[in-house]
GROMACS .gro file of C-alpha atoms in nm:
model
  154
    1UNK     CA    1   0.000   0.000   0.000
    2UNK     CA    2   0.238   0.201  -0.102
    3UNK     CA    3   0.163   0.534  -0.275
    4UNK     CA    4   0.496   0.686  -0.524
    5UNK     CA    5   0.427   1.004  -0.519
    6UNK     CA    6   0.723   1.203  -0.712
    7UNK     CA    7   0.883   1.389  -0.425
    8UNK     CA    8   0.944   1.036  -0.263
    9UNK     CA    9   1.034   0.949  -0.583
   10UNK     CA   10   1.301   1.275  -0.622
   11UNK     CA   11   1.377   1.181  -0.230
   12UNK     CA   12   1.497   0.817  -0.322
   13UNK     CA   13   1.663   0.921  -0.639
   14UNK     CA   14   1.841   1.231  -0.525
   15UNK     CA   15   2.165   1.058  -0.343
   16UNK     CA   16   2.180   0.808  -0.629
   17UNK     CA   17   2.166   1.084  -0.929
   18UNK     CA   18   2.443   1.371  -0.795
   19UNK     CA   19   2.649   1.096  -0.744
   20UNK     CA   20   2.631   0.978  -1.070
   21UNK     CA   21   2.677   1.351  -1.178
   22UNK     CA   22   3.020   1.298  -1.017
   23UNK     CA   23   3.138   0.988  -1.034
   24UNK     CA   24   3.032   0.920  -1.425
   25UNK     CA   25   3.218   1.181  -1.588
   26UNK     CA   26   3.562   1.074  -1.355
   27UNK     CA   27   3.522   0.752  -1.460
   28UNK     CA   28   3.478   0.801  -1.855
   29UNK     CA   29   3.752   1.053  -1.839
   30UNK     CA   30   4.020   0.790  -1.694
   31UNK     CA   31   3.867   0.518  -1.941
   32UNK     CA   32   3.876   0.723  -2.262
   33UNK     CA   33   4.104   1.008  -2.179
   34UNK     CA   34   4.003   1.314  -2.422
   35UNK     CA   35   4.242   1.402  -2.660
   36UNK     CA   36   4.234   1.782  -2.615
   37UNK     CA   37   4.241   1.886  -2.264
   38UNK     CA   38   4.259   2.268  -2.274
   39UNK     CA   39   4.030   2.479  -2.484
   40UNK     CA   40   4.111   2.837  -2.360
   41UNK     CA   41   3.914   2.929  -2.691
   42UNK     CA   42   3.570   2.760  -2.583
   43UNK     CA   43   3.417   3.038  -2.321
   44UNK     CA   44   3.514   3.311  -2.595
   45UNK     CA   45   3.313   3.099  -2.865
   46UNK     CA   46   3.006   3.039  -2.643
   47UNK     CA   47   3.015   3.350  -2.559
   48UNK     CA   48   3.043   3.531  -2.918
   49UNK     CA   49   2.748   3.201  -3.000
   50UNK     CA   50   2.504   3.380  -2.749
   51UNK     CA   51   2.553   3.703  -2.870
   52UNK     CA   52   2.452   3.578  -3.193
   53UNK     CA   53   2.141   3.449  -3.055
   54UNK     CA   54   2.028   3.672  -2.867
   55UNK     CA   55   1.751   3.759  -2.616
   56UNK     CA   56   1.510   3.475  -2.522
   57UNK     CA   57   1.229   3.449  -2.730
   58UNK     CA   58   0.842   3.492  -2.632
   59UNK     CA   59   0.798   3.103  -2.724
   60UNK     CA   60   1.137   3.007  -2.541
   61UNK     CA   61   1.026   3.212  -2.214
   62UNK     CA   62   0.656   3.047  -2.240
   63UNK     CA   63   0.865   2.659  -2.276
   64UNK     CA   64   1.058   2.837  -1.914
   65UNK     CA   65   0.797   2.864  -1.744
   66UNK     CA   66   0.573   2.585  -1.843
   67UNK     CA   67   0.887   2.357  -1.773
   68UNK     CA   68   0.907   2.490  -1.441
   69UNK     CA   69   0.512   2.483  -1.365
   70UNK     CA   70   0.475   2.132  -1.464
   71UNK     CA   71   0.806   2.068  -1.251
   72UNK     CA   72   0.615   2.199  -0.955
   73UNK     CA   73   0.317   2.043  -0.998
   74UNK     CA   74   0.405   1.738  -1.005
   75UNK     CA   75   0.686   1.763  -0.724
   76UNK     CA   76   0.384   1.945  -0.520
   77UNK     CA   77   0.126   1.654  -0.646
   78UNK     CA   78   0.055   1.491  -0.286
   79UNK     CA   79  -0.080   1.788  -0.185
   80UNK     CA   80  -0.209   1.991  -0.464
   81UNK     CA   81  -0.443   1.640  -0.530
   82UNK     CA   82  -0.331   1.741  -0.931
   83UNK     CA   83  -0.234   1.403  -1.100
   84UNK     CA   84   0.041   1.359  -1.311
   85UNK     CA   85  -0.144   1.266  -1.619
   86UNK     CA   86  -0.355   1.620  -1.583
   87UNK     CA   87  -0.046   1.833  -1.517
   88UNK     CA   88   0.100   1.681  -1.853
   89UNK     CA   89  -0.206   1.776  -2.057
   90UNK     CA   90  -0.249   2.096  -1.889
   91UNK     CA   91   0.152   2.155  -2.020
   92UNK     CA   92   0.020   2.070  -2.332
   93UNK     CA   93  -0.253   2.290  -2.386
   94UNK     CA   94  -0.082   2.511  -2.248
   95UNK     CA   95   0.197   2.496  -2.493
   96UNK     CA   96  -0.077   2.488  -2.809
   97UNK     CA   97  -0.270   2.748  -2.700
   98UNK     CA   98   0.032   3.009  -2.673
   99UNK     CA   99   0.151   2.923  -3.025
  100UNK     CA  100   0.436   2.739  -2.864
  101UNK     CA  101   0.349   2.440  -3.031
  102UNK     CA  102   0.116   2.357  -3.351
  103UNK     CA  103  -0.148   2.147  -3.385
  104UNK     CA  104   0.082   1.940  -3.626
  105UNK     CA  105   0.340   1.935  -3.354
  106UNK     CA  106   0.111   1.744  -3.165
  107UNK     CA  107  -0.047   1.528  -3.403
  108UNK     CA  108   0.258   1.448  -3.555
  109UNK     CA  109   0.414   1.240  -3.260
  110UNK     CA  110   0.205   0.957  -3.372
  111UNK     CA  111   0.397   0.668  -3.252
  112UNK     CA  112   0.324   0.886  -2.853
  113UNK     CA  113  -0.025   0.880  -2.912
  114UNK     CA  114  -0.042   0.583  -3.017
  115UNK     CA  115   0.136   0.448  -2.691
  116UNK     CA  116  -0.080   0.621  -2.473
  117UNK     CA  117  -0.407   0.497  -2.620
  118UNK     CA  118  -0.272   0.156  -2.596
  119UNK     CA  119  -0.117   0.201  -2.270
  120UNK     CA  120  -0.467   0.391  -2.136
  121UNK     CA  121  -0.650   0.106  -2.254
  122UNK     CA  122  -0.474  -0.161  -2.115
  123UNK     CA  123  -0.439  -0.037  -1.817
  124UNK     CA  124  -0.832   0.036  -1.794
  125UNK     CA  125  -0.908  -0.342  -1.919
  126UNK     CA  126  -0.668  -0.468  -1.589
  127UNK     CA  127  -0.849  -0.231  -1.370
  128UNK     CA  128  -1.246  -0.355  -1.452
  129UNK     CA  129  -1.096  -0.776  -1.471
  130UNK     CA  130  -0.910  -0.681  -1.110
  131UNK     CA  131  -1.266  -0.523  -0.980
  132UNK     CA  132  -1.448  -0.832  -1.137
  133UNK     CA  133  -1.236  -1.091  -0.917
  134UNK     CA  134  -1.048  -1.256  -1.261
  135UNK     CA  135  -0.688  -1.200  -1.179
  136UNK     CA  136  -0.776  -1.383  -0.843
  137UNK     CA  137  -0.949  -1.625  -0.978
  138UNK     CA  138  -0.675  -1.673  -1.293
  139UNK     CA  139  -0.356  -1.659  -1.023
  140UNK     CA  140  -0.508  -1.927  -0.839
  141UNK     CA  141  -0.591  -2.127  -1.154
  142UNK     CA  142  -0.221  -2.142  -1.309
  143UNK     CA  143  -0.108  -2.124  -0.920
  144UNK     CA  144  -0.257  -2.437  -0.841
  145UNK     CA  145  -0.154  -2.586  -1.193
  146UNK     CA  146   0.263  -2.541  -1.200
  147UNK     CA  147   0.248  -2.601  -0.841
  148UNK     CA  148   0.220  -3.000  -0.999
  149UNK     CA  149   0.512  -2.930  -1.215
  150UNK     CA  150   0.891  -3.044  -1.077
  151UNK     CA  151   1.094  -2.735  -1.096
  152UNK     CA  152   0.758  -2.575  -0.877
  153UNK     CA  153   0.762  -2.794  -0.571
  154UNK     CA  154   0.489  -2.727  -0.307
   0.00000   0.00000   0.00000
């Protein structure tokens, strides 16, 4: 009965992840060394690179803060009572209506769509045969049939 909510989630996967953050890039530089080590050049280039691009863009400051609404939302899900699957659309929508993305953006990720029917439908159909008593019913069924076979022993 245990509920994942995503802060325990960020809670469990916090320690895990900045230590990766450290330890990952140590370990691929000793494995395959990089054959330039000092690019004095680099910060001048990214530099001159955001020049050339600029202020942020109406869309790109939208993206900001729809990134970081969603992000709170679903960190703050346990209490707001929002689910996840609502904060997602409502990034969505959100996104479409502000011209951030088309229509066609969102149509055009078929193969995601496609997924989440499937997904939303499958998970429905285990939902009603759970309510209706079937997964009991088949678990004890094949239970009670490989209990007989020899690598199964009672």
């Amino acid at each position: 009965n245990l509920s994942l909510t995503w802060m325990l989630w960020a809670e469990a996967a916090i320690i895990p992840g900045l230590l990766s953050l450290i330890i990952v890039p140590l370990v691929l530089y000793k494995i395959y060394p990089p054959e330039i080590k000092s690019t004095p050049q680099a910060t001048e280039l990214a530099h001159n690179e955001l020049q050339k691009m600029g202020a942020m863009k109406r869309s790109e400051k939208i993206m900001l803060f729809v990134f970081l609404l969603i992000l709170a939302l679903w960190a703050t899900g346990e209490w707001t009572k929002i689910n996840a699957t609502v904060v997602a659309l409502i990034a969505v929508a959100t996104m479409v209506m502000t011209g951030v993305l088309s229509w066609d953006d969102v149509l055009g990720e078929k193969a995601a769509w496609d997924a989440l029917i499937w997904f939303g439908g499958l998970v429905m159909m285990a939902g009603q045969l759970d309510q209706l008593g079937f997964m009991k019913w088949f678990a004890g069924t094949v239970g009670s049939s490989i209990s007989e076979w020899a690598c199964f022993p009672p």
